[in-house]
Structure formats: C-alpha cells, structure tokens
Backbone as a ProteinNet text record, in pm:
[ID]
protein_1_A
[PRIMARY]
XXXXXXXXXXXXXXXXXXXXXXXXXXXXXXXXXXXXXXXXXXXXXXXXXXXXXXXXXXXXXXXXXXXXXXXXXXXXXXXXXXXXXXXXXXXXXXXXXXXXXXXXXXXXXXXXXXXXXXXXXXXXXXXXXXXXXXXXXXXXXXX
[TERTIARY]
930.7	833.9	800.2	848.7	801.5	762.4	809.1	824.7	745.7	718.9	594	476.8	504	381.8	372.7	406.7	397.7	333.3	371.5	346.5	191.7	121.6	28.3	-136.2	-4.7	-98.2	-156.8	-14.3	-67.6	-214.9	-157.6	-294.2	-466	-452.1	-590.1	-628.6	-482.9	-513.2	-640.2	-663.7	-716.3	-826.4	-839.9	-982.9	-978.9	-784.2	-773.7	-692.7	-723.6	-670.4	-529	-486.3	-383.1	-262.5	-287.2	-127.8	-9.3	45.2	195	333.3	444.7	559.5	693.8	794.5	904.4	1054.8	1175.4	1186.4	1318.1	1430.2	1497	1623.6	1810.6	1927.3	1960.2	2091.2	2155.9	2248.8	2257	2272.6	2197.7	2067.7	1950.8	1908.3	1918.1	1851.1	1725.2	1661.3	1515.4	1469.7	1464.5	1445	1348.8	1219.9	1114.6	1005.6	952.5	804.5	640	600.1	396.7	341.5	222.8	102.8	10.7	-96.1	-255.1	-316.7	-302.5	-341.3	-464.4	-519.7	-634.1	-779.8	-784.4	-854.4	-847.8	-777.9	-638.8	-632	-581.8	-553.2	-661.3	-711.8	-871.5	-753.7	-647.2	-584.4	-603.8	-612.3	-656.7	-499.9	-445.6	-297	-207.2	-270	-152.7	-175.3	-167.6	-165.7	76.4	-6	220.3	243.4	319.1	414.5	439.6	312.6	346.5	386.5	349.2	411.9	567.6	591.7	672.3	821.8	840.8	889.1	954	820	783.4	853.7	879.5	992.2	1102.3	1116.9	1197	1330	1333	1288.8	1378.1	1258.4	1344.9	1481.1	1428.3	1597	1693.2	1718.4	1816.2	1822.1	1719.8	1759.2	1770.7	1720.3	1706	1558.1	1535.7	1383.1	1487.7	1568.7	1595.9	1682.6	1629.1	1585.9	1682.3	1819.6	1884.4	1933.3	1971.2	2053.6	1940	1776.9	1655.2	1616.8	1516	1409.3	1290	1210.4	1132.3	1031.8	945.6	887.5	731.5	598.7	471.9	405.9	292.1	214.2	157.7	121	42.4	87.5	81.6	123.3	75.9	127.3	73.1	-40.6	-111	-174.3	-110.6	-214.8	-125.8	-56.9	-83.1	-32.2	83.5	71.3	139.2	326.9	250.7	363.2	401.8	342.2	389.9	537.9	507	557	690.1	673.6	800.1	919.6	835.8	897.1	979.4	903.7	910.1	1057.5	1023	1123.1	1299.2	1274	1387.6	1471.7	1393.2	1398.7	1460.3	1536.1	1616	1498.6	1426.4	1406.6	1266	1159	1047	1030.7	965.4	886.4	741.1	659.8	558.4	489	424.4	317.6	247.8	97.3	24.3	-47.3	-95.7	-167.9	-241.8	-245.1	-404.7	-473.1	-558.3	-705.7	-741.8	-770.8	-872.1	-849.7	-694.8	-665.2	-441.7	-398.3	-286.9	-223.5	-130.5	-52	73	132.4	260.8	274.9	180.9	118	33.9	-45.2	-220.5	-347	-390.5	-434.4	-400.1	-241.3	-110.2	-34.3	78.3	231.5	289.9	284.7	308.1	532.1	489.8	707.8	800.1	713.5	763.2	764.7	652.4	695.1	786.8	816	952.5	894.1	797.9	882	882.3	904.5	980.2	1123.2	1155.4	1310	1342	1232.8	1364.2	1243.6	1308.3	1204	1287.3	1239.9	1267	1307.8	1361.4	1356.8	1265.6	1199.4	994.3	1063.2	1029.3	982.2	861.9	836.2	638.1	644	534.5	474.7	547	657	714.1	587.8	552.3	508.9	358.6	274.3	171.6	71.3	71.3	-19.2	-60.3	46.2	21.6	-43.9	-34.5	-32.5	-198	-234.5	-323.6	-453.2	-397.6	-472.1	-513.4	-449.3	-488	-579.9	-561	-687.8	-809.4	-794.1	-921.6	-1011.3	-907.8	-989.9	-1048.8	-990.1	-999.7	-1126.3	-1162.7	-1253.5	-1364.5	-1392.8	-1413.5	-1573.6	-1493.6	-1543.1	-1662.5	-1555.2	-1650.4	-1724.7	-1804.2	-1872.1	-1941.8
-568.2	-474.6	-602.5	-506.7	-511.6	-635.8	-745	-810.1	-905	-949.3	-955.5	-884	-770.6	-739.5	-734.3	-805.5	-818.7	-1003.9	-1066.3	-1261	-1187.5	-1103.5	-1061.7	-1064.3	-946.6	-879.1	-1061.7	-1123.8	-1288.4	-1350.6	-1372.5	-1397.2	-1411	-1219.3	-1213.9	-1285.7	-1369.1	-1445.1	-1567.7	-1571.4	-1696.6	-1689.7	-1594.2	-1551.4	-1549.9	-1547.4	-1514.4	-1345.9	-1380.6	-1297.1	-1246.9	-1062.4	-1078.6	-996.5	-1119.3	-1153.8	-1207.1	-1096.6	-1260.1	-1212.9	-1235.6	-1322.1	-1352	-1293.2	-1374.9	-1371	-1461.9	-1533.6	-1496.3	-1386.6	-1354.1	-1439.4	-1402.5	-1493.4	-1442.1	-1454.7	-1291.8	-1295	-1319.2	-1236.5	-1112.6	-1119.8	-1020.9	-1041.8	-1295.9	-1288.9	-1403.3	-1343	-1490.9	-1595	-1646.6	-1804.4	-1885.1	-1810.1	-1846.1	-1732	-1829.3	-1751.6	-1762.8	-1714.1	-1720.9	-1623.9	-1703.9	-1579.3	-1675.3	-1590.6	-1722.9	-1780.1	-1968.3	-2007.9	-2110	-2004.1	-2120	-2137.6	-2094.9	-2083.1	-2234.3	-2186.6	-2230.2	-2353.7	-2399.1	-2562.9	-2594.2	-2512.1	-2598.9	-2575.3	-2543.4	-2559.9	-2451.4	-2496.9	-2350.6	-2311	-2458.8	-2361.2	-2328.8	-2271.1	-2230.5	-2068.8	-2030.6	-1867.6	-1847	-1716.6	-1706.6	-1677	-1681.5	-1657.8	-1837.2	-1918.8	-2110.8	-2091.1	-2079.1	-2092	-2064.2	-1953	-1879.4	-1949.8	-1937.8	-2049.3	-2216.9	-2268.9	-2419.7	-2377.5	-2320	-2297.5	-2277.3	-2203.7	-2113.5	-2264.8	-2329.3	-2457.4	-2561.4	-2583.3	-2640.8	-2633.5	-2537.1	-2474.8	-2416.4	-2447.8	-2440.9	-2560.7	-2641.9	-2849.6	-2784.1	-2709	-2728.6	-2633	-2702.5	-2583.4	-2462.4	-2517.8	-2407	-2289.8	-2178.6	-2056.7	-1939.1	-1944.4	-1840.7	-1776.1	-1634.7	-1535.4	-1509.8	-1617.4	-1523.1	-1426.4	-1335.4	-1262.1	-1305.4	-1224.9	-1247.8	-1235.3	-1150.9	-1078.3	-1074.4	-921.1	-1021.4	-880.4	-915.8	-794.8	-799.6	-832.9	-842.6	-905.5	-820.1	-890.4	-985.6	-1099.1	-1235.5	-1239.8	-1368.1	-1472.5	-1507.7	-1623	-1631.1	-1807.5	-1894.5	-1978.4	-1946.3	-1851	-1752.3	-1734.7	-1631.9	-1613.5	-1726.9	-1805.6	-1950.2	-2031.2	-2000.5	-2092.8	-2004.1	-1874.5	-1748.9	-1837.3	-1809.3	-1844.1	-2044.2	-2105.1	-2259.1	-2224.8	-2156.6	-2177.4	-2012.2	-2061.2	-1942.1	-1813.5	-1806.9	-1651	-1559.4	-1456.7	-1359	-1239.5	-1228.5	-1083.2	-1119	-968.6	-1065.7	-845.8	-863.6	-772.7	-776.8	-667.2	-683.2	-499	-519.6	-361.1	-366.6	-397.2	-352.5	-427.5	-368.1	-424.7	-513.4	-637.5	-672.5	-680.4	-598.5	-582.3	-670.4	-738.9	-862.4	-970.4	-974.6	-1162.3	-1137	-1006.6	-1005.7	-1049.2	-1054.7	-1186.7	-1137.5	-953.8	-930.3	-811.8	-823.4	-659.2	-613.4	-655.3	-587.6	-682.6	-823.5	-870.6	-979.2	-1035.6	-1107.2	-1091.1	-1103.9	-1074.1	-1252.9	-1320.8	-1487.6	-1454.1	-1382.9	-1363.9	-1285.4	-1236.7	-1169.5	-1187.5	-1295.7	-1398.6	-1467.6	-1356.4	-1500.8	-1615.2	-1681	-1811.6	-1885.8	-1868.6	-1965.5	-1960	-2003	-2003.4	-1967.7	-1890.5	-1766.9	-1656.7	-1543.1	-1450.6	-1330.8	-1377.5	-1284.3	-1151.2	-1043.1	-925.9	-847.1	-760.1	-770.4	-564.3	-526.6	-413.6	-444.5	-325.5	-294.9	-146.9	-129.9	-39.8	-78.5	-142.1	-89.6	-83.9	-9.4	12.7	-57.7	-17	-34.5	44.5	65.6	238.7	91.3	84.5	17.1	-106	-157.1	-345.4	-340.4	-190.7	-151.9	-154.1	-12.3	-53.3	-179.2	-176.3	-395.1	-410.7	-448.1	-536.3	-475	-388	-315.1	-299.7	-246.2	-268.9	-404.3	-556.4	-632.3	-691.3	-613.8	-653.4	-619.4	-467.5	-351.2	-483	-558.5	-638.1	-756.6	-863	-949.3	-911.8	-819.8	-772.1	-743
-992.2	-941.8	-1069.1	-1211.7	-1323.4	-1329.5	-1417.3	-1413.5	-1323.7	-1193	-1119.2	-1267.1	-1190.9	-1265	-1394.5	-1558.8	-1642.2	-1620.3	-1478.6	-1510.6	-1442.2	-1335	-1304.3	-1438.8	-1548.2	-1639.2	-1759.1	-1730.5	-1775.9	-1809.4	-1644.2	-1535.7	-1584.7	-1668	-1696.3	-1825.9	-1835.4	-2025	-1946.5	-1850.5	-1836.2	-1705	-1688.3	-1560.6	-1465.3	-1407.5	-1304.7	-1177.4	-1055.1	-1058.6	-1075.9	-1074.7	-1152.4	-1024.6	-981.3	-912.9	-987.6	-959.9	-1048	-936.8	-978.5	-867.2	-947.4	-891.2	-1008	-781.3	-878.6	-774.9	-822.2	-769.7	-818.6	-757.3	-835.5	-705.4	-675.1	-581	-573.5	-654.3	-692	-849.7	-982.8	-898	-1036.4	-1122.3	-1155.5	-1281.8	-1187.9	-1200.9	-1181.6	-1246.6	-1107.3	-1167.4	-1114.5	-1139.1	-1081	-1192.7	-1222.6	-1209.2	-1226.9	-1104.2	-1117.8	-1164.1	-1179.6	-1179.2	-1075.2	-1084.3	-1029.1	-1170	-1068.7	-1181.1	-1113.3	-1028.9	-950.7	-1071.4	-1152.5	-1190.1	-1363	-1355.4	-1516.5	-1438.4	-1341.5	-1268.7	-1158.5	-1164.9	-1092.1	-928.3	-976	-798.3	-686.3	-600.4	-476.5	-462.1	-402.9	-432.5	-461	-653.8	-708.8	-728.8	-627.9	-618.3	-628.2	-738.6	-819.5	-640.7	-592.9	-527.3	-500.6	-472.2	-423.3	-607.3	-710.2	-876.4	-851.8	-827.8	-792.7	-771	-663.1	-541.3	-612.5	-641.2	-697.5	-813.9	-914.6	-1009.6	-1044.1	-924.3	-840.7	-763.2	-668.1	-638.7	-705.5	-821.1	-946.5	-987.7	-1032.2	-1113.9	-1031.2	-950.2	-837	-725.8	-782.1	-764.6	-584.9	-559.1	-375.9	-364.5	-233.8	-210.6	-73.5	-53.1	-12.4	-66.8	-53.5	-124.7	-119.8	58.2	46.5	-76.3	11	-69.5	-215.4	-191.5	-290.3	-211	-321.8	-280.4	-408.2	-315.3	-375	-388.8	-552.9	-577.9	-642.4	-577.5	-560.3	-603.4	-670.2	-676	-575.8	-473.1	-319.1	-238.8	-92.9	-8	51	32	27.8	105.3	113.1	197.1	284.8	474.4	529.5	439.5	370.3	277.5	202.9	100.5	85.8	142	281	330	390	445.1	524.4	389.8	272.4	193.6	218.6	164.6	208.2	262.3	473.9	572.2	511.9	492.4	445.4	303.9	277.4	202.9	171.7	257.2	342.5	257.6	190.6	87.2	194.3	192.6	258.3	211.6	139.4	66.8	88.3	108.7	97.2	-47.1	-59.2	-153.6	-187.1	-136.1	-283.2	-304.6	-366.3	-383.4	-315.5	-393.1	-277.5	-136.3	-38.5	96.9	62.3	92.9	74	232.3	249.9	379	416.2	326.2	341.8	383.1	343.3	273.5	363	353.6	392.3	528.4	468.1	606.3	645.1	623.8	617.1	654.4	777	857.5	802.2	707.1	681.6	780.7	778.3	921.3	1023.8	971.4	1070.1	936.8	1034.6	1027.8	987.3	913.1	959.3	953	861.1	795.7	902.5	1054	1153.5	1264	1229.1	1409.2	1458.6	1609.8	1658.6	1661.9	1644.9	1674.6	1618.3	1446.3	1380.9	1350.4	1299.3	1256.1	1135.5	1052.1	977.1	925.6	967.7	903.5	816.5	696.9	616.5	627.1	566.6	579.6	462.5	480.4	401.6	326	218.8	158.6	86.6	142.8	89.8	84.8	-73.1	-139.5	-296	-304.3	-433.3	-586.1	-687.5	-738.4	-688.7	-602.2	-529.4	-579.8	-688.4	-691.1	-836.9	-919.8	-1027	-1002	-941.1	-842.7	-782.4	-787.9	-721.7	-815.7	-889.4	-1102.8	-1131.2	-1152.6	-1204.6	-1120	-979.5	-989.7	-916.9	-902.8	-953.5	-1089.3	-1168	-1306.2	-1278.8	-1275.1	-1243.5	-1224.6	-1116.7	-999.5	-1029.7	-1122	-1164.1	-1254.8	-1339.3	-1446	-1360.4	-1238.8	-1234.1	-1071.2	-1042	-959.8	-967.6
[MASK]
+++++++++++++++++++++++++++++++++++++++++++++++++++++++++++++++++++++++++++++++++++++++++++++++++++++++++++++++++++++++++++++++++++++++++++++++

C-alpha cells in the first residue's frame, strides 16, 4: 500500500485526484503501477486502477492477471471494480472507503456479485487514514 500511496502523491504533479494503485504478482513483484491521469491525459478512463491493470497485463503479456493482487488507495468505482473482476485478479486490497462512488461495498458491491464469473478476495482499510488525509488535503485546496 505504501507504493500505491507513492503513486497517489505523484498524481498531484498533474493536478489529478491523488489515487494510486499497484498490481503485485504471485512472487510479490510489482508488475503494474498507476495513478489517476484523467487530467493529465484528458481521458475519463485513466483511473489509477485501470492504468495499473493495463501495465500489468502488458508486462505479463496476458489480460488474465490470475494470482495477482491489485492494491489501491481508494475503494474502486463501478468502472474499476468491473475491470478488477474482468482482469481475474485474485485479491483486491484498498485503503479508504468511498461513500460517494465506491463499488466494493459502499454504494454497490460489484466484486462480490454472485452473478459474475469471478469474485476476488477483498481486504479493506489498509492505511486508510493516510489515504484519507491525502485526499482531504487535495480537496481542501480544490473546493
């Protein structure tokens, strides 16, 4: 999670919301990194999770990220929760819950929907206070 938080802090350089993500393979190696890049790339899909999943898929040369863990500083939205399921990661670890757009328990629970063919293990609350503080500091200067 500390590496995901480093990615989140790096997003501040492009005035993007400080959310970071990493994908870790079964050996513990980071195979994908991402930070929000919506502002930097003018891309509505450039969320930290999507960027990290794309990088991991390219590094592993397959879209199936079985055995991998996605670590992210904020509860994924519906798009990112769907991408998490579709990428077949085994585990999703996130820091803070997102009461406004969260899709892993807050507003929706996409990753645990029994109608889907894959449901990753979920671990929440890892370094949540640090992630929340980073987000609050960002939004205090933008609202």
